[in-house]
């Protein structure tokens, strides 16, 4: 499997409701911080939401993030907010993990940034030349690509502050896990939500967290994905990152700071 195939597998799994559940066939609490540099203001109270076309122009585009390919999210992979069902207090987490606005917004838009990297010597070999553990290593390496869905949502008045609070509250209130369904037979089971340190530019307010979901109830196998949400005035930016190779190998990964910084730069 070459790098592009691995990246495509990752992209296929990364978007849509129940991202963790989509990985079923693919196979500690931190000192998390929610950074805030000020709450609402009179300026924000008078703020008017941007239209979708205006908001879309503020999204990162190809060439804005060195080492990443930026392209539209495949419409077939997108989630529908109306179909997501679960505990109301945890839904904001499910929404941002699906590339959607954390709460209903006048305008929202998203895109996807896929890490570009050269394959290692192991990953470059044909599968016929690999044996035993080398095959597993090659597959893991091929899929060790950060794929981040970046979503922007724009609000009137204090809407962005309220949307951000809905997410930060959910991180705390849903720490013990939750279930979420999109109309499929079985709901996705999130075992825990863990606050993490934020990366990159943190705007007016920022919160980061990981979500660990159950992949196989019979084996107890789980997988972890990472999300960061940042408020810039009356715009909320969310970053949902998945790395299949790291998840398979058990290696650590985070939301890429380069993507966060690039998007923040366009919101100044």
PDB file of C-alpha atoms in Angstrom:
ATOM      1  CA  UNK A   1       0.000   0.000   0.000  1.00  0.00           C
ATOM      2  CA  UNK A   2       1.506   3.338  -0.980  1.00  0.00           C
ATOM      3  CA  UNK A   3       1.258   6.596   0.924  1.00  0.00           C
ATOM      4  CA  UNK A   4      -1.540   8.011  -1.177  1.00  0.00           C
ATOM      5  CA  UNK A   5      -3.655   4.910  -0.610  1.00  0.00           C
ATOM      6  CA  UNK A   6      -3.072   5.153   3.115  1.00  0.00           C
ATOM      7  CA  UNK A   7      -3.958   8.813   3.103  1.00  0.00           C
ATOM      8  CA  UNK A   8      -7.158   8.089   1.207  1.00  0.00           C
ATOM      9  CA  UNK A   9      -8.146   5.432   3.740  1.00  0.00           C
ATOM     10  CA  UNK A  10      -7.543   7.939   6.475  1.00  0.00           C
ATOM     11  CA  UNK A  11      -9.521  10.615   4.670  1.00  0.00           C
ATOM     12  CA  UNK A  12     -12.398   8.230   4.134  1.00  0.00           C
ATOM     13  CA  UNK A  13     -12.546   7.427   7.818  1.00  0.00           C
ATOM     14  CA  UNK A  14     -11.914  10.873   9.169  1.00  0.00           C
ATOM     15  CA  UNK A  15     -15.071  12.714   8.214  1.00  0.00           C
ATOM     16  CA  UNK A  16     -18.667  12.091   8.979  1.00  0.00           C
ATOM     17  CA  UNK A  17     -20.645  11.385  12.060  1.00  0.00           C
ATOM     18  CA  UNK A  18     -19.240   8.685  14.260  1.00  0.00           C
ATOM     19  CA  UNK A  19     -15.721   8.952  12.932  1.00  0.00           C
ATOM     20  CA  UNK A  20     -14.532   6.386  15.420  1.00  0.00           C
ATOM     21  CA  UNK A  21     -17.202   3.913  14.420  1.00  0.00           C
ATOM     22  CA  UNK A  22     -16.088   4.155  10.796  1.00  0.00           C
ATOM     23  CA  UNK A  23     -12.728   2.720  11.854  1.00  0.00           C
ATOM     24  CA  UNK A  24     -14.174  -0.542  13.127  1.00  0.00           C
ATOM     25  CA  UNK A  25     -12.978  -2.428  10.087  1.00  0.00           C
ATOM     26  CA  UNK A  26      -9.577  -0.691   9.941  1.00  0.00           C
ATOM     27  CA  UNK A  27      -7.968  -2.023  12.462  1.00  0.00           C
ATOM     28  CA  UNK A  28      -5.031   9.038  31.101  1.00  0.00           C
ATOM     29  CA  UNK A  29      -6.209  11.925  31.869  1.00  0.00           C
ATOM     30  CA  UNK A  30      -3.939  14.876  31.054  1.00  0.00           C
ATOM     31  CA  UNK A  31      -3.433  18.261  32.564  1.00  0.00           C
ATOM     32  CA  UNK A  32      -5.683  19.796  29.970  1.00  0.00           C
ATOM     33  CA  UNK A  33      -6.021  23.528  29.684  1.00  0.00           C
ATOM     34  CA  UNK A  34      -8.710  25.749  28.283  1.00  0.00           C
ATOM     35  CA  UNK A  35      -6.994  28.989  27.388  1.00  0.00           C
ATOM     36  CA  UNK A  36      -8.922  32.195  27.485  1.00  0.00           C
ATOM     37  CA  UNK A  37      -7.781  35.742  26.845  1.00  0.00           C
ATOM     38  CA  UNK A  38     -11.062  37.453  27.422  1.00  0.00           C
ATOM     39  CA  UNK A  39     -14.756  36.751  27.191  1.00  0.00           C
ATOM     40  CA  UNK A  40     -17.462  38.587  25.328  1.00  0.00           C
ATOM     41  CA  UNK A  41     -17.260  42.287  24.629  1.00  0.00           C
ATOM     42  CA  UNK A  42     -19.514  45.039  23.426  1.00  0.00           C
ATOM     43  CA  UNK A  43     -17.896  44.685  20.001  1.00  0.00           C
ATOM     44  CA  UNK A  44     -18.755  41.018  19.922  1.00  0.00           C
ATOM     45  CA  UNK A  45     -22.320  41.711  21.098  1.00  0.00           C
ATOM     46  CA  UNK A  46     -22.809  43.874  18.020  1.00  0.00           C
ATOM     47  CA  UNK A  47     -21.074  41.421  15.708  1.00  0.00           C
ATOM     48  CA  UNK A  48     -22.899  40.108  12.653  1.00  0.00           C
ATOM     49  CA  UNK A  49     -22.308  36.663  11.228  1.00  0.00           C
ATOM     50  CA  UNK A  50     -20.541  36.386   7.899  1.00  0.00           C
ATOM     51  CA  UNK A  51     -22.281  34.771   4.943  1.00  0.00           C
ATOM     52  CA  UNK A  52     -21.121  31.322   3.836  1.00  0.00           C
ATOM     53  CA  UNK A  53     -19.244  32.644   0.805  1.00  0.00           C
ATOM     54  CA  UNK A  54     -17.367  35.170   2.951  1.00  0.00           C
ATOM     55  CA  UNK A  55     -16.603  32.535   5.567  1.00  0.00           C
ATOM     56  CA  UNK A  56     -15.397  30.043   2.964  1.00  0.00           C
ATOM     57  CA  UNK A  57     -12.847  32.563   1.721  1.00  0.00           C
ATOM     58  CA  UNK A  58     -11.313  32.609   5.213  1.00  0.00           C
ATOM     59  CA  UNK A  59     -10.614  28.872   5.223  1.00  0.00           C
ATOM     60  CA  UNK A  60      -7.068  27.721   4.605  1.00  0.00           C
ATOM     61  CA  UNK A  61      -6.436  26.750   0.970  1.00  0.00           C
ATOM     62  CA  UNK A  62      -3.809  24.832  -0.960  1.00  0.00           C
ATOM     63  CA  UNK A  63      -0.430  26.474  -0.413  1.00  0.00           C
ATOM     64  CA  UNK A  64      -1.325  28.007   2.946  1.00  0.00           C
ATOM     65  CA  UNK A  65       0.174  25.179   5.038  1.00  0.00           C
ATOM     66  CA  UNK A  66       3.617  23.918   4.132  1.00  0.00           C
ATOM     67  CA  UNK A  67       3.711  20.136   3.983  1.00  0.00           C
ATOM     68  CA  UNK A  68      -0.059  19.710   3.720  1.00  0.00           C
ATOM     69  CA  UNK A  69      -2.458  19.216   0.851  1.00  0.00           C
ATOM     70  CA  UNK A  70      -5.638  21.214   1.401  1.00  0.00           C
ATOM     71  CA  UNK A  71      -8.773  20.170  -0.462  1.00  0.00           C
ATOM     72  CA  UNK A  72     -12.565  20.198  -0.025  1.00  0.00           C
ATOM     73  CA  UNK A  73     -14.169  17.584   2.167  1.00  0.00           C
ATOM     74  CA  UNK A  74     -15.823  14.889   0.061  1.00  0.00           C
ATOM     75  CA  UNK A  75     -19.571  15.579   0.231  1.00  0.00           C
ATOM     76  CA  UNK A  76     -20.263  11.849   0.452  1.00  0.00           C
ATOM     77  CA  UNK A  77     -18.332  11.741   3.716  1.00  0.00           C
ATOM     78  CA  UNK A  78     -20.085  14.683   5.315  1.00  0.00           C
ATOM     79  CA  UNK A  79     -22.361  14.337   8.309  1.00  0.00           C
ATOM     80  CA  UNK A  80     -25.865  15.698   8.743  1.00  0.00           C
ATOM     81  CA  UNK A  81     -26.390  17.404  12.074  1.00  0.00           C
ATOM     82  CA  UNK A  82     -30.076  16.517  12.125  1.00  0.00           C
ATOM     83  CA  UNK A  83     -29.246  12.804  12.069  1.00  0.00           C
ATOM     84  CA  UNK A  84     -26.895  12.867  15.052  1.00  0.00           C
ATOM     85  CA  UNK A  85     -28.649  11.683  18.183  1.00  0.00           C
ATOM     86  CA  UNK A  86     -27.344  11.437  21.723  1.00  0.00           C
ATOM     87  CA  UNK A  87     -27.018  13.199  25.039  1.00  0.00           C
ATOM     88  CA  UNK A  88     -27.602  16.887  24.309  1.00  0.00           C
ATOM     89  CA  UNK A  89     -24.730  17.996  26.510  1.00  0.00           C
ATOM     90  CA  UNK A  90     -22.282  15.857  24.500  1.00  0.00           C
ATOM     91  CA  UNK A  91     -23.565  16.642  21.011  1.00  0.00           C
ATOM     92  CA  UNK A  92     -21.206  19.632  20.529  1.00  0.00           C
ATOM     93  CA  UNK A  93     -18.299  17.174  20.687  1.00  0.00           C
ATOM     94  CA  UNK A  94     -19.938  14.896  18.114  1.00  0.00           C
ATOM     95  CA  UNK A  95     -20.581  17.881  15.864  1.00  0.00           C
ATOM     96  CA  UNK A  96     -17.008  19.202  15.803  1.00  0.00           C
ATOM     97  CA  UNK A  97     -15.710  15.639  15.321  1.00  0.00           C
ATOM     98  CA  UNK A  98     -17.893  15.549  12.212  1.00  0.00           C
ATOM     99  CA  UNK A  99     -16.647  18.815  10.709  1.00  0.00           C
ATOM    100  CA  UNK A 100     -19.772  20.707  11.775  1.00  0.00           C
ATOM    101  CA  UNK A 101     -20.418  23.847  13.812  1.00  0.00           C
ATOM    102  CA  UNK A 102     -20.644  23.080  17.560  1.00  0.00           C
ATOM    103  CA  UNK A 103     -24.082  24.751  17.726  1.00  0.00           C
ATOM    104  CA  UNK A 104     -26.479  25.994  15.064  1.00  0.00           C
ATOM    105  CA  UNK A 105     -24.757  28.783  13.170  1.00  0.00           C
ATOM    106  CA  UNK A 106     -25.875  31.243  10.471  1.00  0.00           C
ATOM    107  CA  UNK A 107     -22.932  30.121   8.343  1.00  0.00           C
ATOM    108  CA  UNK A 108     -20.403  27.296   8.412  1.00  0.00           C
ATOM    109  CA  UNK A 109     -17.778  25.887   6.057  1.00  0.00           C
ATOM    110  CA  UNK A 110     -15.039  23.278   6.193  1.00  0.00           C
ATOM    111  CA  UNK A 111     -12.021  21.877   4.383  1.00  0.00           C
ATOM    112  CA  UNK A 112      -9.465  19.136   4.895  1.00  0.00           C
ATOM    113  CA  UNK A 113      -5.677  19.272   5.335  1.00  0.00           C
ATOM    114  CA  UNK A 114      -3.759  16.041   4.667  1.00  0.00           C
ATOM    115  CA  UNK A 115      -0.130  15.727   5.672  1.00  0.00           C
ATOM    116  CA  UNK A 116       2.276  15.114   2.803  1.00  0.00           C
ATOM    117  CA  UNK A 117       5.317  12.992   3.488  1.00  0.00           C
ATOM    118  CA  UNK A 118       7.794  10.835   1.657  1.00  0.00           C
ATOM    119  CA  UNK A 119       7.454   7.107   2.399  1.00  0.00           C
ATOM    120  CA  UNK A 120      10.197   5.451   4.434  1.00  0.00           C
ATOM    121  CA  UNK A 121      12.377   2.691   3.015  1.00  0.00           C
ATOM    122  CA  UNK A 122      10.092   0.090   4.580  1.00  0.00           C
ATOM    123  CA  UNK A 123       6.944   1.662   3.212  1.00  0.00           C
ATOM    124  CA  UNK A 124       8.532   2.005  -0.238  1.00  0.00           C
ATOM    125  CA  UNK A 125       9.071  -1.718  -0.636  1.00  0.00           C
ATOM    126  CA  UNK A 126       6.451  -3.778  -2.433  1.00  0.00           C
ATOM    127  CA  UNK A 127       4.316  -6.004  -0.232  1.00  0.00           C
ATOM    128  CA  UNK A 128       5.829  -9.037  -1.998  1.00  0.00           C
ATOM    129  CA  UNK A 129       9.243  -8.110  -0.581  1.00  0.00           C
ATOM    130  CA  UNK A 130       7.959  -7.810   2.972  1.00  0.00           C
ATOM    131  CA  UNK A 131       7.492 -10.584   5.496  1.00  0.00           C
ATOM    132  CA  UNK A 132       6.058 -10.926   8.969  1.00  0.00           C
ATOM    133  CA  UNK A 133       6.235  -7.795  11.072  1.00  0.00           C
ATOM    134  CA  UNK A 134       7.614  -5.781   8.151  1.00  0.00           C
ATOM    135  CA  UNK A 135       4.240  -5.904   6.432  1.00  0.00           C
ATOM    136  CA  UNK A 136       2.495  -4.522   9.498  1.00  0.00           C
ATOM    137  CA  UNK A 137       5.151  -1.838   9.865  1.00  0.00           C
ATOM    138  CA  UNK A 138       4.810  -0.846   6.218  1.00  0.00           C
ATOM    139  CA  UNK A 139       1.039  -0.573   6.414  1.00  0.00           C
ATOM    140  CA  UNK A 140       1.256   1.427   9.627  1.00  0.00           C
ATOM    141  CA  UNK A 141       3.855   3.754   8.123  1.00  0.00           C
ATOM    142  CA  UNK A 142       1.819   4.251   4.959  1.00  0.00           C
ATOM    143  CA  UNK A 143      -1.156   5.354   7.031  1.00  0.00           C
ATOM    144  CA  UNK A 144       0.842   7.505   9.466  1.00  0.00           C
ATOM    145  CA  UNK A 145      -0.526  10.708   8.000  1.00  0.00           C
ATOM    146  CA  UNK A 146      -2.294  13.456   9.927  1.00  0.00           C
ATOM    147  CA  UNK A 147      -5.639  14.286   8.350  1.00  0.00           C
ATOM    148  CA  UNK A 148      -7.354  17.332   9.833  1.00  0.00           C
ATOM    149  CA  UNK A 149     -10.821  18.595   9.098  1.00  0.00           C
ATOM    150  CA  UNK A 150     -10.884  22.361   9.648  1.00  0.00           C
ATOM    151  CA  UNK A 151     -14.311  23.910  10.163  1.00  0.00           C
ATOM    152  CA  UNK A 152     -15.326  27.540  10.606  1.00  0.00           C
ATOM    153  CA  UNK A 153     -18.665  28.786  11.913  1.00  0.00           C
ATOM    154  CA  UNK A 154     -19.775  32.401  12.198  1.00  0.00           C
ATOM    155  CA  UNK A 155     -22.298  33.803  14.676  1.00  0.00           C
ATOM    156  CA  UNK A 156     -24.250  36.924  15.518  1.00  0.00           C
ATOM    157  CA  UNK A 157     -23.714  38.709  18.817  1.00  0.00           C
ATOM    158  CA  UNK A 158     -22.556  36.416  21.636  1.00  0.00           C
ATOM    159  CA  UNK A 159     -23.281  33.283  19.616  1.00  0.00           C
ATOM    160  CA  UNK A 160     -19.616  32.342  19.185  1.00  0.00           C
ATOM    161  CA  UNK A 161     -18.952  32.656  22.924  1.00  0.00           C
ATOM    162  CA  UNK A 162     -21.953  30.452  23.630  1.00  0.00           C
ATOM    163  CA  UNK A 163     -20.856  27.904  21.029  1.00  0.00           C
ATOM    164  CA  UNK A 164     -17.371  27.736  22.489  1.00  0.00           C
ATOM    165  CA  UNK A 165     -18.797  27.304  25.990  1.00  0.00           C
ATOM    166  CA  UNK A 166     -20.983  24.452  24.750  1.00  0.00           C
ATOM    167  CA  UNK A 167     -17.835  22.593  23.679  1.00  0.00           C
ATOM    168  CA  UNK A 168     -15.743  23.378  26.758  1.00  0.00           C
ATOM    169  CA  UNK A 169     -18.641  22.369  29.008  1.00  0.00           C
ATOM    170  CA  UNK A 170     -19.055  19.131  27.061  1.00  0.00           C
ATOM    171  CA  UNK A 171     -15.391  18.249  27.545  1.00  0.00           C
ATOM    172  CA  UNK A 172     -15.931  18.455  31.291  1.00  0.00           C
ATOM    173  CA  UNK A 173     -19.429  16.980  31.476  1.00  0.00           C
ATOM    174  CA  UNK A 174     -18.789  14.096  29.085  1.00  0.00           C
ATOM    175  CA  UNK A 175     -15.419  13.005  30.469  1.00  0.00           C
ATOM    176  CA  UNK A 176     -16.854   9.613  31.380  1.00  0.00           C
ATOM    177  CA  UNK A 177     -17.894   8.912  27.801  1.00  0.00           C
ATOM    178  CA  UNK A 178     -21.116   8.990  25.821  1.00  0.00           C
ATOM    179  CA  UNK A 179     -22.933   7.298  22.944  1.00  0.00           C
ATOM    180  CA  UNK A 180     -23.867   8.914  19.667  1.00  0.00           C
ATOM    181  CA  UNK A 181     -25.909   7.561  16.746  1.00  0.00           C
ATOM    182  CA  UNK A 182     -26.548   8.665  13.186  1.00  0.00           C
ATOM    183  CA  UNK A 183     -29.328   6.257  12.281  1.00  0.00           C
ATOM    184  CA  UNK A 184     -27.074   3.226  11.884  1.00  0.00           C
ATOM    185  CA  UNK A 185     -27.849  -0.004  13.728  1.00  0.00           C
ATOM    186  CA  UNK A 186     -25.368   0.482  16.548  1.00  0.00           C
ATOM    187  CA  UNK A 187     -24.443   3.783  18.216  1.00  0.00           C
ATOM    188  CA  UNK A 188     -20.779   4.683  18.538  1.00  0.00           C
ATOM    189  CA  UNK A 189     -19.511   4.347  22.074  1.00  0.00           C
ATOM    190  CA  UNK A 190     -17.076   6.960  23.282  1.00  0.00           C
ATOM    191  CA  UNK A 191     -15.318   5.618  26.348  1.00  0.00           C
ATOM    192  CA  UNK A 192     -13.834   8.882  27.571  1.00  0.00           C
ATOM    193  CA  UNK A 193     -13.105  12.501  26.731  1.00  0.00           C
ATOM    194  CA  UNK A 194      -9.816  13.885  28.026  1.00  0.00           C
ATOM    195  CA  UNK A 195      -8.820  17.561  28.160  1.00  0.00           C
ATOM    196  CA  UNK A 196      -5.426  18.251  26.577  1.00  0.00           C
ATOM    197  CA  UNK A 197      -3.028  21.141  26.167  1.00  0.00           C
ATOM    198  CA  UNK A 198      -3.811  23.378  23.220  1.00  0.00           C
ATOM    199  CA  UNK A 199      -1.387  23.805  20.325  1.00  0.00           C
ATOM    200  CA  UNK A 200      -0.631  26.750  18.053  1.00  0.00           C
ATOM    201  CA  UNK A 201      -2.513  30.034  18.073  1.00  0.00           C
ATOM    202  CA  UNK A 202      -5.293  30.074  20.665  1.00  0.00           C
ATOM    203  CA  UNK A 203      -7.302  33.157  19.655  1.00  0.00           C
ATOM    204  CA  UNK A 204      -9.653  34.564  22.290  1.00  0.00           C
ATOM    205  CA  UNK A 205     -10.488  31.172  23.796  1.00  0.00           C
ATOM    206  CA  UNK A 206      -9.305  27.647  23.063  1.00  0.00           C
ATOM    207  CA  UNK A 207      -9.892  24.122  24.303  1.00  0.00           C
ATOM    208  CA  UNK A 208      -8.315  20.859  23.183  1.00  0.00           C
ATOM    209  CA  UNK A 209      -9.327  17.291  23.953  1.00  0.00           C
ATOM    210  CA  UNK A 210      -8.994  13.681  22.887  1.00  0.00           C
ATOM    211  CA  UNK A 211     -11.879  11.268  22.460  1.00  0.00           C
ATOM    212  CA  UNK A 212     -11.332   7.547  22.925  1.00  0.00           C
ATOM    213  CA  UNK A 213     -13.894   5.304  21.263  1.00  0.00           C
ATOM    214  CA  UNK A 214     -14.645   1.608  21.392  1.00  0.00           C
ATOM    215  CA  UNK A 215     -13.708  -0.211  18.186  1.00  0.00           C
ATOM    216  CA  UNK A 216     -14.472  -3.782  19.205  1.00  0.00           C
ATOM    217  CA  UNK A 217     -16.584  -4.600  22.252  1.00  0.00           C
ATOM    218  CA  UNK A 218     -15.386  -8.222  22.284  1.00  0.00           C
ATOM    219  CA  UNK A 219     -11.703  -7.316  22.535  1.00  0.00           C
ATOM    220  CA  UNK A 220     -11.964  -3.953  24.257  1.00  0.00           C
ATOM    221  CA  UNK A 221      -9.982  -2.377  21.425  1.00  0.00           C
ATOM    222  CA  UNK A 222     -10.146   1.423  21.390  1.00  0.00           C
ATOM    223  CA  UNK A 223      -8.876   4.272  19.235  1.00  0.00           C
ATOM    224  CA  UNK A 224      -8.194   7.904  20.069  1.00  0.00           C
ATOM    225  CA  UNK A 225      -8.660  11.034  17.980  1.00  0.00           C
ATOM    226  CA  UNK A 226      -7.866  14.656  18.786  1.00  0.00           C
ATOM    227  CA  UNK A 227      -9.817  17.897  18.512  1.00  0.00           C
ATOM    228  CA  UNK A 228      -9.170  21.566  19.204  1.00  0.00           C
ATOM    229  CA  UNK A 229     -11.708  24.396  19.162  1.00  0.00           C
ATOM    230  CA  UNK A 230     -10.696  28.064  19.058  1.00  0.00           C
ATOM    231  CA  UNK A 231     -12.802  31.213  19.142  1.00  0.00           C
ATOM    232  CA  UNK A 232     -11.657  34.221  17.131  1.00  0.00           C
ATOM    233  CA  UNK A 233     -14.172  36.982  17.856  1.00  0.00           C
ATOM    234  CA  UNK A 234     -17.481  35.844  16.407  1.00  0.00           C
ATOM    235  CA  UNK A 235     -15.922  32.956  14.460  1.00  0.00           C
ATOM    236  CA  UNK A 236     -15.317  29.495  15.930  1.00  0.00           C
ATOM    237  CA  UNK A 237     -12.639  27.312  14.334  1.00  0.00           C
ATOM    238  CA  UNK A 238     -12.501  23.594  15.014  1.00  0.00           C
ATOM    239  CA  UNK A 239      -9.779  21.110  14.119  1.00  0.00           C
ATOM    240  CA  UNK A 240     -10.452  17.363  14.159  1.00  0.00           C
ATOM    241  CA  UNK A 241      -7.376  15.193  13.538  1.00  0.00           C
ATOM    242  CA  UNK A 242      -7.007  11.479  12.911  1.00  0.00           C
ATOM    243  CA  UNK A 243      -3.868   9.473  12.109  1.00  0.00           C
ATOM    244  CA  UNK A 244      -4.677   5.841  11.342  1.00  0.00           C
ATOM    245  CA  UNK A 245      -1.048   4.710  11.365  1.00  0.00           C
ATOM    246  CA  UNK A 246      -0.439   6.192  14.805  1.00  0.00           C
ATOM    247  CA  UNK A 247      -3.664   4.696  16.073  1.00  0.00           C
ATOM    248  CA  UNK A 248      -2.671   1.245  14.811  1.00  0.00           C
ATOM    249  CA  UNK A 249       0.865   1.446  16.225  1.00  0.00           C
ATOM    250  CA  UNK A 250      -0.169   3.148  19.455  1.00  0.00           C
ATOM    251  CA  UNK A 251       2.074   6.148  18.850  1.00  0.00           C
ATOM    252  CA  UNK A 252       1.142   9.595  20.126  1.00  0.00           C
ATOM    253  CA  UNK A 253      -0.012  12.342  17.799  1.00  0.00           C
ATOM    254  CA  UNK A 254      -1.832  15.668  18.160  1.00  0.00           C
ATOM    255  CA  UNK A 255      -3.703  18.268  16.186  1.00  0.00           C
ATOM    256  CA  UNK A 256      -0.918  19.768  14.011  1.00  0.00           C
ATOM    257  CA  UNK A 257       0.077  23.217  15.211  1.00  0.00           C
ATOM    258  CA  UNK A 258       1.043  24.240  11.656  1.00  0.00           C
ATOM    259  CA  UNK A 259      -2.570  23.854  10.514  1.00  0.00           C
ATOM    260  CA  UNK A 260      -3.902  25.763  13.520  1.00  0.00           C
ATOM    261  CA  UNK A 261      -1.425  28.608  13.017  1.00  0.00           C
ATOM    262  CA  UNK A 262      -2.137  28.852   9.304  1.00  0.00           C
ATOM    263  CA  UNK A 263      -5.879  29.075   9.876  1.00  0.00           C
ATOM    264  CA  UNK A 264      -5.466  31.569  12.698  1.00  0.00           C
ATOM    265  CA  UNK A 265      -3.381  33.732  10.375  1.00  0.00           C
ATOM    266  CA  UNK A 266      -6.294  34.013   7.961  1.00  0.00           C
ATOM    267  CA  UNK A 267      -8.694  35.041  10.740  1.00  0.00           C
ATOM    268  CA  UNK A 268      -6.675  38.005  11.987  1.00  0.00           C
TER     269      UNK A 268
END
